[in-house]
Protein backbone atom coordinates (compact mmCIF):
# COMPACT_ATOMS: atom_id res chain seq x y z
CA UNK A 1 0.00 0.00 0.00
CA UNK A 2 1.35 3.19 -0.56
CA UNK A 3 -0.02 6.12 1.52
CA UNK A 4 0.65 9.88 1.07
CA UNK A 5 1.14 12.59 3.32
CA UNK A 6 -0.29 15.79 3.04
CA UNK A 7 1.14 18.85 5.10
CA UNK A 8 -2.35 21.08 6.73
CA UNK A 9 -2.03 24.39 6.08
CA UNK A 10 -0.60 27.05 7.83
CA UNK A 11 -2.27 29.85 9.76
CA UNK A 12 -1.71 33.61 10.28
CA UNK A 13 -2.65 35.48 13.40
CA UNK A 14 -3.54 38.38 13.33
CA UNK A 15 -5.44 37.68 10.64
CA UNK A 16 -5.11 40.26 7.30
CA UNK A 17 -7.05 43.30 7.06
CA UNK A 18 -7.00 46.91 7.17
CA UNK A 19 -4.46 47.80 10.63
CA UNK A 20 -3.43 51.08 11.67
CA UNK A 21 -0.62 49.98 14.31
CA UNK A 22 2.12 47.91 13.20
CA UNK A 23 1.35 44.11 13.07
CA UNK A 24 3.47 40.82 15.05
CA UNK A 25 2.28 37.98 12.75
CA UNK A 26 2.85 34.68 13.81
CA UNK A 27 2.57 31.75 11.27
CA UNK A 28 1.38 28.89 13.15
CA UNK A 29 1.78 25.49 11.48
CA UNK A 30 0.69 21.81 13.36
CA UNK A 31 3.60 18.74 11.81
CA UNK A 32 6.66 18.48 13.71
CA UNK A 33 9.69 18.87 11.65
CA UNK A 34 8.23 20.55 8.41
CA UNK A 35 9.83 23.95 7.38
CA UNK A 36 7.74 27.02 6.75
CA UNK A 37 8.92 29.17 4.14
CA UNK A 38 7.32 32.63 3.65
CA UNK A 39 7.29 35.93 1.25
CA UNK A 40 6.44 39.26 2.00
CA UNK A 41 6.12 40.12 -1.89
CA UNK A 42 3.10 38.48 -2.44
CA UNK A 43 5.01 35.69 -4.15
CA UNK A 44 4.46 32.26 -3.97
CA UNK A 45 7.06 30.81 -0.97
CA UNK A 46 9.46 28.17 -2.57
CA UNK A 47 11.62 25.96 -0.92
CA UNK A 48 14.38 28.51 -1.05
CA UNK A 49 12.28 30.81 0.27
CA UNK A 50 13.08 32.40 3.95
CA UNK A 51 12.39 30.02 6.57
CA UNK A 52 9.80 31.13 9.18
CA UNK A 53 11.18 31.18 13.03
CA UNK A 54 9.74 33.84 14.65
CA UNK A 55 7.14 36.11 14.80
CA UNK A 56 7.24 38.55 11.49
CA UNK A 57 7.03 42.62 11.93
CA UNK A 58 4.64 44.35 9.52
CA UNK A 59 4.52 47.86 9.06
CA UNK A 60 3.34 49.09 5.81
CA UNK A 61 0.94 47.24 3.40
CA UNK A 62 2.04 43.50 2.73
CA UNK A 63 0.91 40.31 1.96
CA UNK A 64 2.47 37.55 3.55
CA UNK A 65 2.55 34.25 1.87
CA UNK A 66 3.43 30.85 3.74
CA UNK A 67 3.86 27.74 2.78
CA UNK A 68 4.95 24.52 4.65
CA UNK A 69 7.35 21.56 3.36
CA UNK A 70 8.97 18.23 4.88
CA UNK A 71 10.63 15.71 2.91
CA UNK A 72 8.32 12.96 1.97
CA UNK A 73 5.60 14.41 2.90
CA UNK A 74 2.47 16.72 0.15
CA UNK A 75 3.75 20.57 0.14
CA UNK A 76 0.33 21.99 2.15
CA UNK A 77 -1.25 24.83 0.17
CA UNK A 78 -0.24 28.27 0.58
CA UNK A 79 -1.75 30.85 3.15
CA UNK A 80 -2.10 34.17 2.34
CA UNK A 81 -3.18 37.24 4.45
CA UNK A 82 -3.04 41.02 3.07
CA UNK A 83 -1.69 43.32 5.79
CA UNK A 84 -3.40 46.82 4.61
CA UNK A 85 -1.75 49.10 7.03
CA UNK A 86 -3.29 52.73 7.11
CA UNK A 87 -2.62 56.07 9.30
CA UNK A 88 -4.83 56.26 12.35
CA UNK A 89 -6.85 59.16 12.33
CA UNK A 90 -5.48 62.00 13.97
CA UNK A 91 -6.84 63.13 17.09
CA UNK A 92 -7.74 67.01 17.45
CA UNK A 93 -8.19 68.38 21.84
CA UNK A 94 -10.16 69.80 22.20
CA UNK A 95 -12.52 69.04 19.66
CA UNK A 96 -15.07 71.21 17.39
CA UNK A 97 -17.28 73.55 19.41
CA UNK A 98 -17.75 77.35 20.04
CA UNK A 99 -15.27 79.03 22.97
CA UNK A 100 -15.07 82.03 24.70
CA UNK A 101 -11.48 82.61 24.68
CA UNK A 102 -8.33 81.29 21.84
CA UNK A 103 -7.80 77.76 21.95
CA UNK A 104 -4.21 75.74 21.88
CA UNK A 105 -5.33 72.53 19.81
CA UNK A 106 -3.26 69.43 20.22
CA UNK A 107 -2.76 67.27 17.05
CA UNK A 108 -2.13 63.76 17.72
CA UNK A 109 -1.68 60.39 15.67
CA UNK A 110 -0.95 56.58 17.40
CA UNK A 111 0.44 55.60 13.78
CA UNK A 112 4.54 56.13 15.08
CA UNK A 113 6.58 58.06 12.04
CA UNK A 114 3.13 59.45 9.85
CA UNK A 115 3.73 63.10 9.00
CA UNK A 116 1.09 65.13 9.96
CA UNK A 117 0.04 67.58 7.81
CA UNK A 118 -3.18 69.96 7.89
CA UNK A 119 -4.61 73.30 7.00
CA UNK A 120 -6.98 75.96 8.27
CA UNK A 121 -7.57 77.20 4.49
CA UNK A 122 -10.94 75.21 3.85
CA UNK A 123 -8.96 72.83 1.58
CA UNK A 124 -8.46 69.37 2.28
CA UNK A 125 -4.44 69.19 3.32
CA UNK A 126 -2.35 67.01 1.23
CA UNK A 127 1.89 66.05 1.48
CA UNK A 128 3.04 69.81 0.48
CA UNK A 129 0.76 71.43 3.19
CA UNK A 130 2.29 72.41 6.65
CA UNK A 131 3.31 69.50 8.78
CA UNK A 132 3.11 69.24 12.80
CA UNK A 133 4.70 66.63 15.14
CA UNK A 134 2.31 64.41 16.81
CA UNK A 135 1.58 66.24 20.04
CA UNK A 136 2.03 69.82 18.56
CA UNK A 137 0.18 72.43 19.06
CA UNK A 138 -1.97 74.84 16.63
CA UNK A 139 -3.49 78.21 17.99
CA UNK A 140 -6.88 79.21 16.74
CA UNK A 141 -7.84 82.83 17.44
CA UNK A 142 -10.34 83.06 15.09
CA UNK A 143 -13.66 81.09 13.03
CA UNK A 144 -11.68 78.50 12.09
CA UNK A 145 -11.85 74.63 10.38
CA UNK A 146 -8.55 73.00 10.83
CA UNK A 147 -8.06 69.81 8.81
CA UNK A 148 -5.35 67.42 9.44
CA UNK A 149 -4.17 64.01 7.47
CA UNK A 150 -1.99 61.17 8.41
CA UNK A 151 1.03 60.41 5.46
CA UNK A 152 3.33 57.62 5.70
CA UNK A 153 5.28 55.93 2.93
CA UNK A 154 3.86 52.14 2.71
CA UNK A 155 0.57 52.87 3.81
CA UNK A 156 -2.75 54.21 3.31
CA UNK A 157 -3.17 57.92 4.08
CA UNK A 158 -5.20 58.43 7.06
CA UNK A 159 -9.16 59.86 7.41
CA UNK A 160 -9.54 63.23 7.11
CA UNK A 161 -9.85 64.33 11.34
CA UNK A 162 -11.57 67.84 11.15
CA UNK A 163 -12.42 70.47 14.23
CA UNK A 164 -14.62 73.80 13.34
CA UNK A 165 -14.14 76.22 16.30
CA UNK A 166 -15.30 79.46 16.62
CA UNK A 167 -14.44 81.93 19.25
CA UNK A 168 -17.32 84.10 20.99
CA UNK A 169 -14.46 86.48 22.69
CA UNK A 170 -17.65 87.21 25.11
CA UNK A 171 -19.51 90.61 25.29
CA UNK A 172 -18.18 93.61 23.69
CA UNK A 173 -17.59 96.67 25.74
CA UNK A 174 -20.02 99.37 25.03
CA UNK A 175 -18.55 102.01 22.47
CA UNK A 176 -17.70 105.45 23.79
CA UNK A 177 -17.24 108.55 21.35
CA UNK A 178 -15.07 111.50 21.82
CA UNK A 179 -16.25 114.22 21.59
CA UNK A 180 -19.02 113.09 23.22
């Protein structure tokens, strides 16, 4: 009788998807002694591949590709997961909303090395508009929308974060003439 041996598949966790944080992936496979080979090109993995042994970093948009082999034994299929890694949306405090006096608004992002850049034009702010460091500071003195985006090479630009403030500088004095 002759019997053949088929390697299961592999498995990625976390699976693919859209991530704004960069990913650990672990490729988990179940047959002792069988090599996992992987890509990061999107490319099928080949025995010559790079052998899997710990826990891959993904930071911008990839798919990984594994594939498991032993000697013997039926190559298992390949397992694929897309990594689509995108800017977190960047965090405006405090937020839209009318206030009596100037306001100091933070800009923040969680997506480590994005470039932040925004505008307090009306126009949506793209890679040649100002830029501020996550956890800089924009005054508004005035009716104003700032818009900020999220830019980072490998990945998708972030969601557009807006704030509309407007400042009621509280009552006017009275006017006075001279001469009266």
């Amino acid at each position: 009788d002759n019997y053949t041996f088929n390697l299961p598949n592999t498995t990625m966790n976390p699976g693919g998807g859209v991530k704004n944080v960069p990913q650990t992936v672990s490729i988990n496979y179940a047959v002792a002694g069988a090599e996992v080979r992987y890509t990061l090109d999107g490319t099928t993995p080949t025995p010559a591949s790079a052998l899997y042994g710990s826990p891959l970093s993904v930071d911008a948009t990839t798919t990984v590709k594994a594939k498991a082999f032993k000697s013997g034994w039926t190559d298992s299929t390949v397992a694929s997961q897309t990594y689509t890694m995108e800017v977190a949306l960047p965090q405006l405090a405090p937020g839209s909303g009318t206030y009596p006096s100037a306001q100091t608004v933070t800009v923040t992002s969680n997506s480590t090395g994005a470039s932040l850049h925004y505008t307090t034009n009306g126009l949506e702010p793209n890679e040649s508009s100002p830029t501020i460091a996550s956890g800089g500071t924009i005054p508004v003195a005035a009716a104003t929308v700032l818009m900020v985006k999220g830019f980072k090479a490998g990945c998708t630009t972030s969601d557009l974060a807006t704030g509309a403030y407007v400042i009621a500088g509280g009552a006017l004095a009275t006017p006075t003439f001279s001469p009266v």
